[in-house]
Amino acid sequence: MSAFVGYTGRLTLNGLHATLTVCVLMVDTLYWATVAPLRGQGFRLKNAVSQFVEFGAHSLPIVMLICFLIGAIMAMQSSYQLARFGAVHLVANLVGIAAMREFAPLMTAIIITGRSGSAITAEIGTMKVAEEIDALEVMGLNVTKFLVVPKFIGMLLAVPMVTLIAIATMIFGGFLTSAVVIGLDASSYITQTADALVFKDLVVGVTKSIFFAIVICWVGVYRGFQVYGGAEGVGKETTSSVVTSIFLIIVLDMIFTVFFYFV
Amino acid sequence: MGMAVTSDTMVDVNDLVVKYGDRTVLQDIDLQIHRGETFVILGGSGCGKSTLLRNLSGLMRPHSGRIAINGDDFTAMSDNERVAIRKKMGMCFQGSALFGSMTVGDNVALPLREHTKLEPSTIDIMVKIKLELVGLSGFEDYMPSELSGGMKKRAGLARAMAMDPDIIFYDEPSAGLDPIVAAGLDELIRKMQHTFALTSVVVTHEMESVKLIADRVCMLDKGRVIAIGTLEELQKVDHPFIEQFFERRPDAYGEDSADYHESLTGDTE
């Protein structure tokens, strides 16, 4: 019993400490991303752009492939059920809304977590183990400005943009399947999709993706700085980074879904 | 020893106490490092010498006590206030800590690019000069992973020298190097000190290296300073640990039963 209480207590304290650390990191990142450049303390634009390309452009092929397939799967799965009610034409609504509000942002976030969230943790962790973080500090270079802000800006731009492309690809996957496999009329599928989607759906999808970007970046960075004890530590924190990130993304997705359900 | 900071005192440490959690690692550290000297921090593994270096270079904040660098209270400063002092401070890390994602030239150029408004062409020239200084001219475009251990340390030294520092810290400069390369590095440390009137603080446990480079030596044991002076002075000190260290004698098995008890029970006090 006391072991259980102790365990719960430790878990809570560790959780609180992690939250506090992440909060400090957040404030610091926001300062160096917004206030500091205006004060002439510099901003590593080139670095941010290269991170944006790495997180965004380089993840496009895999994100598009997966989203295309998921669009196709959704169309086929839903057509079976909808056919029983003679409502096969509603496949367009289902695929369109589900892609835009839910699956495109979610899949994009999960793929980018796997590709880049892990890479962020591994990079920072390796730098920590190799004393490179200490080297930055001794040189009087701000670690947040130098390492975190470019990743943060890159991620904040990349995830929503990739999400937009993912939405289009997923809808296209559903469209192609419906037209070719299920045998729906192509032009009426397009009108049906256009009628079903409203601007708010896009707002929901993009809002989610922005918050997912923040989660991926800060979990990755936080876990990277937690690394100690060599290559093994890097591996451990990288795994943990991906797991934590995906977990938080899904929890956040749930919260947003509930929120937008009522709003 | 006087508490006043004189003009020839580069680093002044008073009553320094460092703790990791509840464990005290360094206690009652008082020492002065003179301008332009090579000051060696000597001691066995786990005596706290690397921790002392981390505190002097500002990578760790002490539990209590004061470290003044060039007369400025380094311990009381915020990270932003420290930047000015850090620009005049260099550090050579045990594993060189070169940025693996950048070329050797970019590593050396980094502090110049970030801290100065020099033209890129000027920075290129300065990088060449710094690399020349450590015997690595022509290696600008190499990646750190393409260099040998000794070359990495030299490149790390070139980076540490980039901003023309007043003081430079070396963490185990000869660790992991063969005797010839290590001797070359010792010579380089000596050369830097003479050429640039550089204050050098070296952490090491290599006696050979100490003989070559040290102006004064500080002996640490179990988190305390047990002696400070020139190597000759230290050799005359009548202290069992110093004698044992210089004679390179192993601990007699079971000699220190209190330590053994500590290691089993985890009692440190």
Coordinates of C-alpha atoms in Angstrom, one line a residue:
Chain A
M1 CA 0.0 0.0 0.0
S2 CA 2.7 2.5 1.0
A3 CA 4.7 1.5 -2.0
F4 CA 1.7 2.3 -4.2
V5 CA 1.2 5.7 -2.5
G6 CA 4.9 6.4 -2.9
Y7 CA 4.8 5.4 -6.5
T8 CA 1.8 7.6 -7.2
G9 CA 3.4 10.5 -5.4
R10 CA 6.7 10.2 -7.2
L11 CA 4.8 9.9 -10.5
T12 CA 2.9 13.1 -9.7
L13 CA 6.0 15.0 -8.6
N14 CA 7.9 13.9 -11.8
G15 CA 4.9 14.9 -13.9
L16 CA 4.7 18.3 -12.2
H17 CA 8.5 18.8 -12.6
A18 CA 8.3 17.8 -16.3
T19 CA 5.4 20.2 -16.8
L20 CA 7.3 23.0 -15.1
T21 CA 10.4 22.4 -17.2
V22 CA 8.3 22.4 -20.4
C23 CA 6.6 25.6 -19.3
V24 CA 10.0 27.3 -18.7
L25 CA 11.1 26.0 -22.1
M26 CA 7.9 27.3 -23.7
V27 CA 8.3 30.8 -22.3
D28 CA 12.0 30.9 -23.3
T29 CA 11.2 29.7 -26.8
L30 CA 8.5 32.3 -27.3
Y31 CA 10.8 35.0 -26.0
W32 CA 13.6 34.0 -28.4
A33 CA 11.1 33.5 -31.3
T34 CA 9.2 36.8 -30.9
V35 CA 10.7 39.4 -28.6
A36 CA 14.4 38.8 -29.0
P37 CA 14.5 39.2 -32.8
L38 CA 12.7 42.6 -32.4
R39 CA 15.3 43.7 -29.9
G40 CA 18.0 42.9 -32.3
Q41 CA 19.2 39.8 -30.5
G42 CA 19.1 37.8 -33.7
F43 CA 17.1 35.1 -35.3
R44 CA 18.5 32.1 -37.2
L45 CA 16.4 32.4 -40.3
K46 CA 18.5 30.2 -42.5
N47 CA 18.3 27.5 -39.9
A48 CA 14.6 27.8 -39.4
V49 CA 14.1 27.5 -43.2
S50 CA 16.2 24.4 -43.4
Q51 CA 14.3 22.9 -40.5
F52 CA 11.0 23.8 -42.2
V53 CA 12.2 22.0 -45.4
E54 CA 13.3 19.0 -43.4
F55 CA 10.1 18.7 -41.3
G56 CA 7.7 19.7 -44.1
A57 CA 8.9 19.1 -47.7
H58 CA 10.8 15.9 -46.9
S59 CA 7.8 14.3 -45.1
L60 CA 5.5 15.0 -48.0
P61 CA 6.0 11.8 -50.0
I62 CA 5.2 9.5 -47.1
V63 CA 2.4 11.7 -45.7
M64 CA 0.8 11.9 -49.2
L65 CA 1.1 8.1 -49.8
I66 CA -0.4 7.2 -46.4
C67 CA -3.2 9.8 -46.7
F68 CA -4.1 8.7 -50.2
L69 CA -4.4 5.1 -48.9
I70 CA -6.5 6.1 -45.9
G71 CA -8.8 8.1 -48.1
A72 CA -9.3 5.1 -50.3
I73 CA -9.8 2.8 -47.3
M74 CA -12.4 5.2 -45.8
A75 CA -14.3 5.3 -49.1
M76 CA -14.4 1.6 -49.5
Q77 CA -15.3 0.8 -45.9
S78 CA -18.0 3.4 -45.7
S79 CA -19.5 2.5 -49.0
Y80 CA -20.4 -1.0 -47.8
Q81 CA -22.4 0.4 -44.9
L82 CA -23.9 3.3 -46.7
A83 CA -25.1 1.1 -49.6
R84 CA -27.4 -0.7 -47.2
F85 CA -29.3 2.5 -46.7
G86 CA -29.1 3.4 -50.4
A87 CA -26.9 6.4 -49.4
V88 CA -23.7 5.5 -51.2
H89 CA -23.4 9.1 -52.5
L90 CA -22.8 10.2 -48.9
V91 CA -19.3 8.6 -49.1
A92 CA -18.2 12.0 -50.4
N93 CA -19.4 13.7 -47.2
L94 CA -17.9 11.2 -44.9
V95 CA -14.5 11.1 -46.5
G96 CA -14.4 14.9 -46.9
I97 CA -15.4 15.8 -43.4
A98 CA -13.4 13.0 -41.7
A99 CA -10.3 13.9 -43.7
M100 CA -10.4 17.5 -43.0
R101 CA -11.5 17.6 -39.4
E102 CA -9.8 14.4 -38.2
F103 CA -7.6 12.0 -40.1
A104 CA -5.5 14.3 -42.2
P105 CA -4.3 16.4 -39.2
L106 CA -3.9 13.3 -37.1
M107 CA -2.0 11.2 -39.6
T108 CA 0.2 14.1 -40.5
A109 CA 1.1 14.7 -36.9
I110 CA 1.8 11.1 -36.2
I111 CA 4.0 10.7 -39.3
I112 CA 5.9 13.8 -38.5
T113 CA 6.4 12.7 -34.9
G114 CA 7.9 9.5 -36.1
R115 CA 10.1 11.2 -38.6
S116 CA 11.1 14.5 -37.0
G117 CA 10.0 14.4 -33.3
S118 CA 12.4 11.5 -32.9
A119 CA 15.1 13.2 -34.9
I120 CA 14.8 16.3 -32.7
T121 CA 15.3 14.3 -29.5
A122 CA 18.1 12.3 -31.0
E123 CA 19.9 15.4 -32.3
I124 CA 19.7 17.3 -29.0
G125 CA 20.4 14.2 -27.0
T126 CA 23.5 13.4 -29.0
M127 CA 24.7 17.0 -28.7
K128 CA 24.1 16.8 -24.9
V129 CA 26.1 13.6 -24.6
A130 CA 28.9 14.9 -26.7
E131 CA 29.1 18.1 -24.5
E132 CA 28.1 20.2 -27.6
I133 CA 25.3 21.8 -25.6
D134 CA 27.9 22.8 -22.9
A135 CA 30.1 24.1 -25.7
L136 CA 27.3 26.4 -26.9
E137 CA 26.8 27.6 -23.4
V138 CA 30.5 28.3 -22.7
M139 CA 30.7 30.3 -26.0
G140 CA 27.8 32.5 -24.6
L141 CA 25.4 31.3 -27.3
N142 CA 21.8 30.8 -26.2
V143 CA 20.8 27.2 -26.6
T144 CA 17.1 28.1 -27.0
K145 CA 17.9 30.6 -29.7
F146 CA 20.4 28.4 -31.4
L147 CA 18.7 25.0 -31.3
V148 CA 15.1 25.2 -30.2
V149 CA 13.6 28.3 -32.0
P150 CA 14.5 27.2 -35.5
K151 CA 13.0 23.8 -34.9
F152 CA 9.9 25.4 -33.3
I153 CA 9.3 27.8 -36.2
G154 CA 10.1 25.1 -38.8
M155 CA 7.6 22.8 -37.1
L156 CA 4.9 25.4 -36.6
L157 CA 4.9 26.2 -40.3
A158 CA 5.5 22.7 -41.6
V159 CA 2.8 20.7 -39.8
P160 CA -0.2 22.9 -40.9
M161 CA 1.0 23.2 -44.4
V162 CA 1.6 19.5 -44.8
T163 CA -1.8 18.9 -43.2
L164 CA -3.4 21.0 -45.9
I165 CA -1.8 18.9 -48.6
A166 CA -2.7 15.7 -46.6
I167 CA -6.4 16.8 -46.6
A168 CA -6.4 17.2 -50.4
T169 CA -4.6 13.9 -50.9
M170 CA -7.0 12.0 -48.6
I171 CA -10.0 13.5 -50.3
F172 CA -8.5 12.6 -53.7
G173 CA -7.9 9.0 -52.5
G174 CA -11.5 8.7 -51.6
F175 CA -12.6 10.3 -54.8
L176 CA -10.5 8.0 -57.0
T177 CA -11.7 4.9 -55.2
S178 CA -15.3 6.0 -55.4
A179 CA -15.1 6.8 -59.1
V180 CA -13.1 3.8 -60.2
V181 CA -13.9 1.0 -57.7
I182 CA -17.3 1.9 -56.2
G183 CA -18.6 3.3 -59.5
L184 CA -19.9 6.7 -58.3
D185 CA -20.3 9.5 -60.7
A186 CA -17.1 11.6 -60.6
S187 CA -18.7 15.0 -61.1
S188 CA -21.5 14.5 -58.6
Y189 CA -18.9 13.2 -56.1
I190 CA -17.1 16.6 -56.5
T191 CA -20.2 18.6 -56.0
Q192 CA -21.3 16.5 -53.1
T193 CA -17.9 17.0 -51.4
A194 CA -18.0 20.8 -52.1
D195 CA -21.5 21.0 -50.6
A196 CA -20.6 18.9 -47.5
L197 CA -17.5 20.9 -46.5
V198 CA -17.8 24.3 -44.8
F199 CA -15.1 26.7 -43.8
K200 CA -15.3 25.7 -40.2
D201 CA -14.1 22.2 -41.0
L202 CA -10.9 23.7 -42.4
V203 CA -10.5 25.9 -39.3
V204 CA -10.9 22.8 -37.1
G205 CA -8.3 20.8 -39.0
V206 CA -5.7 23.6 -39.2
T207 CA -6.2 24.6 -35.6
K208 CA -5.6 21.0 -34.5
S209 CA -2.5 20.8 -36.7
I210 CA -1.0 23.9 -35.1
F211 CA -1.3 22.5 -31.6
F212 CA 0.0 19.1 -32.8
A213 CA 3.1 21.0 -34.1
I214 CA 3.7 22.5 -30.7
V215 CA 3.4 19.2 -29.0
I216 CA 5.8 17.4 -31.4
C217 CA 8.4 20.1 -31.1
W218 CA 8.3 20.6 -27.4
V219 CA 8.1 16.9 -26.5
G220 CA 11.0 16.3 -28.8
V221 CA 13.1 19.1 -27.4
Y222 CA 12.3 18.3 -23.8
R223 CA 13.1 14.7 -24.2
G224 CA 16.3 15.6 -25.9
F225 CA 17.5 17.7 -23.0
Q226 CA 16.5 14.9 -20.6
V227 CA 19.1 12.6 -22.2
Y228 CA 22.0 11.5 -20.0
G229 CA 24.5 8.7 -20.1
G230 CA 25.5 8.1 -23.6
A231 CA 24.1 6.3 -26.6
E232 CA 21.7 4.2 -24.6
G233 CA 20.2 7.3 -23.1
V234 CA 19.7 8.8 -26.5
G235 CA 17.8 5.7 -27.6
K236 CA 15.7 5.6 -24.5
E237 CA 14.6 9.2 -24.7
T238 CA 14.0 9.0 -28.4
T239 CA 11.6 6.1 -28.0
S240 CA 9.9 7.9 -25.1
S241 CA 9.7 11.1 -27.1
V242 CA 7.7 9.4 -29.9
V243 CA 5.4 7.5 -27.5
T244 CA 4.7 10.6 -25.3
S245 CA 4.2 12.8 -28.4
I246 CA 1.7 10.4 -30.1
F247 CA -0.2 9.9 -26.8
L248 CA -0.5 13.7 -26.2
I249 CA -1.5 14.3 -29.8
I250 CA -4.4 11.8 -29.5
V251 CA -5.5 13.2 -26.1
L252 CA -5.4 16.7 -27.6
D253 CA -7.3 15.5 -30.6
M254 CA -10.0 14.1 -28.3
I255 CA -10.2 17.4 -26.4
F256 CA -10.5 19.4 -29.6
T257 CA -13.1 17.0 -31.0
V258 CA -15.2 17.4 -27.8
F259 CA -14.7 21.1 -27.9
F260 CA -15.7 21.6 -31.6
Y261 CA -18.6 19.2 -31.1
F262 CA -20.3 21.7 -28.8
V263 CA -19.0 24.9 -30.3
Chain B
M1 CA 45.5 34.0 1.6
G2 CA 44.1 37.5 1.1
M3 CA 40.5 37.8 0.1
A4 CA 41.1 41.0 -1.9
V5 CA 41.0 40.7 -5.7
T6 CA 44.3 42.1 -6.9
S7 CA 45.0 43.1 -10.5
D8 CA 46.9 39.9 -11.1
T9 CA 44.2 37.6 -9.9
M10 CA 42.2 36.3 -12.8
V11 CA 39.9 33.9 -11.0
D12 CA 39.1 34.3 -7.3
V13 CA 37.1 31.5 -5.7
N14 CA 35.8 31.9 -2.1
D15 CA 34.1 29.4 0.1
L16 CA 32.8 27.4 -2.8
V17 CA 30.4 24.6 -2.0
V18 CA 28.9 22.4 -4.7
K19 CA 26.2 19.8 -4.2
Y20 CA 24.5 17.3 -6.4
G21 CA 21.1 17.0 -4.7
D22 CA 22.0 16.2 -1.1
R23 CA 25.5 15.0 -1.9
T24 CA 28.3 17.5 -1.3
V25 CA 30.8 17.2 -4.1
L26 CA 33.0 20.2 -3.3
Q27 CA 33.6 21.9 0.0
D28 CA 35.3 25.1 1.3
I29 CA 37.1 25.7 -2.0
D30 CA 39.3 28.8 -1.8
L31 CA 41.8 29.5 -4.5
Q32 CA 43.2 32.3 -6.7
I33 CA 44.3 31.8 -10.2
H34 CA 46.8 34.4 -11.4
R35 CA 46.7 36.2 -14.7
G36 CA 48.8 34.5 -17.3
E37 CA 49.6 31.3 -15.4
T38 CA 48.8 27.7 -16.2
F39 CA 46.9 26.4 -13.2
V40 CA 46.5 22.7 -13.0
I41 CA 43.7 21.1 -11.0
L42 CA 45.0 17.6 -10.1
G43 CA 43.3 14.8 -8.3
G44 CA 42.0 11.2 -8.6
S45 CA 38.9 10.1 -10.4
G46 CA 35.7 11.3 -8.7
C47 CA 37.5 13.9 -6.5
G48 CA 35.4 16.7 -8.0
K49 CA 38.0 18.3 -10.3
S50 CA 35.7 18.2 -13.4
T51 CA 32.9 19.6 -11.2
L52 CA 35.2 22.4 -10.1
L53 CA 36.0 23.2 -13.8
R54 CA 32.3 23.2 -14.6
N55 CA 31.7 25.8 -11.9
L56 CA 34.6 28.0 -12.9
S57 CA 33.4 28.0 -16.5
G58 CA 29.8 28.7 -15.4
L59 CA 28.3 25.4 -16.7
M60 CA 27.1 24.7 -13.2
R61 CA 25.9 27.0 -10.5
P62 CA 27.4 26.4 -7.1
H63 CA 25.3 25.8 -3.9
S64 CA 27.1 28.6 -2.2
G65 CA 30.3 30.6 -2.4
R66 CA 31.6 33.1 -4.9
I67 CA 33.6 32.9 -8.1
A68 CA 35.0 36.2 -9.4
I69 CA 36.4 36.3 -12.9
N70 CA 38.5 39.3 -13.7
G71 CA 37.0 41.0 -10.7
D72 CA 33.4 40.4 -11.7
D73 CA 31.2 38.2 -9.5
F74 CA 30.4 35.5 -12.0
T75 CA 28.2 33.5 -9.6
A76 CA 25.7 36.3 -9.0
M77 CA 25.2 37.0 -12.7
S78 CA 22.2 36.0 -14.9
D79 CA 22.8 34.0 -18.0
N80 CA 22.5 37.2 -20.1
E81 CA 25.0 39.1 -18.0
R82 CA 27.4 36.2 -18.4
V83 CA 27.6 36.5 -22.1
A84 CA 30.1 39.4 -22.0
I85 CA 32.4 37.4 -19.8
R86 CA 31.9 34.2 -21.9
K87 CA 33.0 36.0 -25.0
K88 CA 36.4 36.2 -23.4
M89 CA 36.5 32.6 -22.2
G90 CA 37.4 29.5 -24.1
M91 CA 36.9 25.9 -23.2
C92 CA 38.4 22.7 -24.5
F93 CA 36.2 19.7 -23.8
Q94 CA 37.4 16.2 -23.1
G95 CA 35.7 14.9 -26.2
S96 CA 36.4 18.1 -28.1
A97 CA 32.6 18.8 -28.4
L98 CA 32.9 20.0 -32.0
F99 CA 29.5 20.4 -33.6
G100 CA 29.2 17.3 -35.7
S101 CA 26.8 18.9 -38.2
M102 CA 29.3 21.6 -39.1
T103 CA 32.7 21.6 -40.8
V104 CA 35.8 22.3 -38.8
G105 CA 36.0 25.8 -40.3
D106 CA 32.4 26.5 -39.4
N107 CA 33.0 25.3 -35.9
V108 CA 35.8 27.8 -35.5
A109 CA 33.8 30.6 -37.3
L110 CA 30.7 30.1 -35.2
P111 CA 31.6 32.3 -32.2
L112 CA 32.9 35.0 -34.6
R113 CA 29.7 34.9 -36.7
E114 CA 27.5 35.0 -33.6
H115 CA 29.3 37.5 -31.5
T116 CA 31.0 39.9 -33.9
K117 CA 29.9 41.9 -37.0
L118 CA 33.0 41.0 -39.0
E119 CA 32.8 40.5 -42.7
P120 CA 32.6 36.9 -43.9
S121 CA 35.9 37.3 -45.7
T122 CA 37.5 38.6 -42.5
I123 CA 36.1 35.6 -40.6
D124 CA 37.5 33.2 -43.2
I125 CA 40.9 34.7 -42.7
M126 CA 40.6 34.5 -38.9
V127 CA 39.5 30.9 -39.1
K128 CA 42.6 30.1 -41.2
I129 CA 44.8 31.9 -38.7
K130 CA 43.3 30.0 -35.7
L131 CA 43.6 26.6 -37.5
E132 CA 47.2 27.4 -38.5
L133 CA 47.9 28.2 -34.8
V134 CA 47.0 24.6 -33.8
G135 CA 48.6 23.0 -36.8
L136 CA 45.5 22.2 -38.7
S137 CA 45.8 24.6 -41.7
G138 CA 43.9 23.2 -44.7
F139 CA 41.4 21.3 -42.6
E140 CA 38.6 23.9 -42.8
D141 CA 36.3 21.8 -45.0
Y142 CA 36.7 18.5 -43.0
M143 CA 33.9 17.3 -40.9
P144 CA 34.8 16.6 -37.2
S145 CA 34.1 12.9 -37.8
E146 CA 36.9 12.8 -40.4
L147 CA 39.5 13.9 -37.8
S148 CA 41.6 11.8 -35.4
G149 CA 41.2 12.2 -31.7
G150 CA 44.2 14.5 -31.4
M151 CA 43.2 16.6 -34.3
K152 CA 39.7 17.0 -32.9
K153 CA 41.2 18.4 -29.7
R154 CA 43.3 20.8 -31.7
A155 CA 40.3 21.9 -33.6
G156 CA 38.4 22.3 -30.3
L157 CA 41.3 24.5 -29.1
A158 CA 41.2 26.6 -32.3
R159 CA 37.5 27.1 -31.6
A160 CA 38.1 28.0 -28.0
M161 CA 40.8 30.5 -29.2
A162 CA 38.5 32.1 -31.9
M163 CA 37.4 35.1 -29.8
D164 CA 40.9 35.7 -28.4
P165 CA 40.0 34.7 -24.9
D166 CA 41.6 36.0 -21.7
I167 CA 41.2 32.6 -20.0
I168 CA 40.9 29.1 -21.3
F169 CA 39.7 25.9 -19.6
Y170 CA 41.0 22.5 -20.6
D171 CA 39.1 19.4 -19.4
E172 CA 41.4 16.4 -19.5
P173 CA 43.3 17.5 -22.6
S174 CA 45.4 14.4 -22.9
A175 CA 42.7 11.9 -22.0
G176 CA 42.4 9.1 -24.6
L177 CA 45.5 10.3 -26.6
D178 CA 48.7 8.4 -27.2
P179 CA 51.8 9.8 -25.4
I180 CA 53.2 11.5 -28.5
V181 CA 50.0 13.2 -29.4
A182 CA 49.4 14.1 -25.8
A183 CA 52.9 15.6 -25.6
G184 CA 52.1 17.6 -28.7
L185 CA 49.0 19.0 -27.1
D186 CA 50.8 19.9 -23.9
E187 CA 53.3 21.8 -26.0
L188 CA 50.4 23.6 -27.7
I189 CA 48.9 24.5 -24.3
R190 CA 52.3 26.0 -23.3
K191 CA 52.6 27.8 -26.6
M192 CA 49.2 29.4 -26.3
Q193 CA 49.9 30.6 -22.8
H194 CA 53.3 32.1 -23.8
T195 CA 52.1 33.7 -27.0
F196 CA 48.9 35.2 -25.8
A197 CA 49.6 35.7 -22.1
L198 CA 46.7 33.4 -21.6
T199 CA 45.4 32.2 -18.2
S200 CA 45.0 28.5 -18.5
V201 CA 43.1 26.2 -16.2
V202 CA 43.8 22.6 -16.8
V203 CA 42.1 19.6 -15.2
T204 CA 44.1 16.4 -15.5
H205 CA 45.4 13.4 -13.7
E206 CA 48.3 12.9 -16.0
M207 CA 51.5 13.5 -14.0
E208 CA 53.7 13.7 -17.2
S209 CA 51.5 16.5 -18.5
V210 CA 51.5 18.4 -15.2
K211 CA 55.4 18.4 -15.2
L212 CA 55.4 20.0 -18.6
I213 CA 52.7 22.6 -18.4
A214 CA 52.0 23.6 -14.7
D215 CA 53.0 26.8 -13.2
R216 CA 51.0 26.0 -10.1
V217 CA 49.0 22.9 -9.1
C218 CA 46.0 22.5 -6.9
M219 CA 45.5 19.1 -5.4
L220 CA 41.9 18.0 -4.8
D221 CA 40.9 15.0 -2.8
K222 CA 37.3 14.1 -1.7
G223 CA 36.0 17.5 -2.7
R224 CA 38.5 19.5 -0.8
V225 CA 41.7 21.4 -1.7
I226 CA 44.5 19.7 0.1
A227 CA 47.4 21.7 -1.3
I228 CA 48.2 24.5 -3.7
G229 CA 51.6 25.5 -5.0
T230 CA 54.3 24.7 -7.6
L231 CA 54.9 21.1 -8.3
E232 CA 58.2 21.3 -6.3
E233 CA 56.3 22.7 -3.3
L234 CA 53.7 20.0 -3.6
Q235 CA 56.2 17.3 -3.7
K236 CA 57.6 18.5 -0.3
V237 CA 54.2 18.5 1.3
D238 CA 53.8 15.8 3.9
H239 CA 50.3 14.4 3.1
P240 CA 49.6 10.8 2.6
F241 CA 47.3 11.3 -0.4
I242 CA 49.8 13.5 -2.2
E243 CA 52.7 11.1 -1.6
Q244 CA 50.5 8.2 -2.8
F245 CA 49.5 10.1 -5.9
F246 CA 53.0 11.1 -6.9
E247 CA 54.4 7.7 -6.2
R248 CA 51.5 6.2 -8.1
R249 CA 50.7 3.7 -5.3
P250 CA 47.4 1.8 -5.3
D251 CA 45.0 1.9 -2.4
A252 CA 45.8 -1.0 0.0
Y253 CA 42.9 -3.3 -0.1
G254 CA 40.5 -2.7 2.8
E255 CA 42.7 0.2 4.0
D256 CA 39.9 2.6 4.3
S257 CA 37.2 0.8 6.1
A258 CA 35.1 3.9 6.6
D259 CA 35.0 4.4 2.8
Y260 CA 34.0 0.8 2.3
H261 CA 31.3 1.2 4.8
E262 CA 30.1 4.3 3.0
S263 CA 30.0 2.6 -0.3
L264 CA 27.9 -0.2 1.0
T265 CA 25.4 1.9 3.1
G266 CA 25.4 5.0 0.9
D267 CA 26.1 7.2 4.0
T268 CA 28.1 10.1 2.9
E269 CA 28.1 12.2 6.1

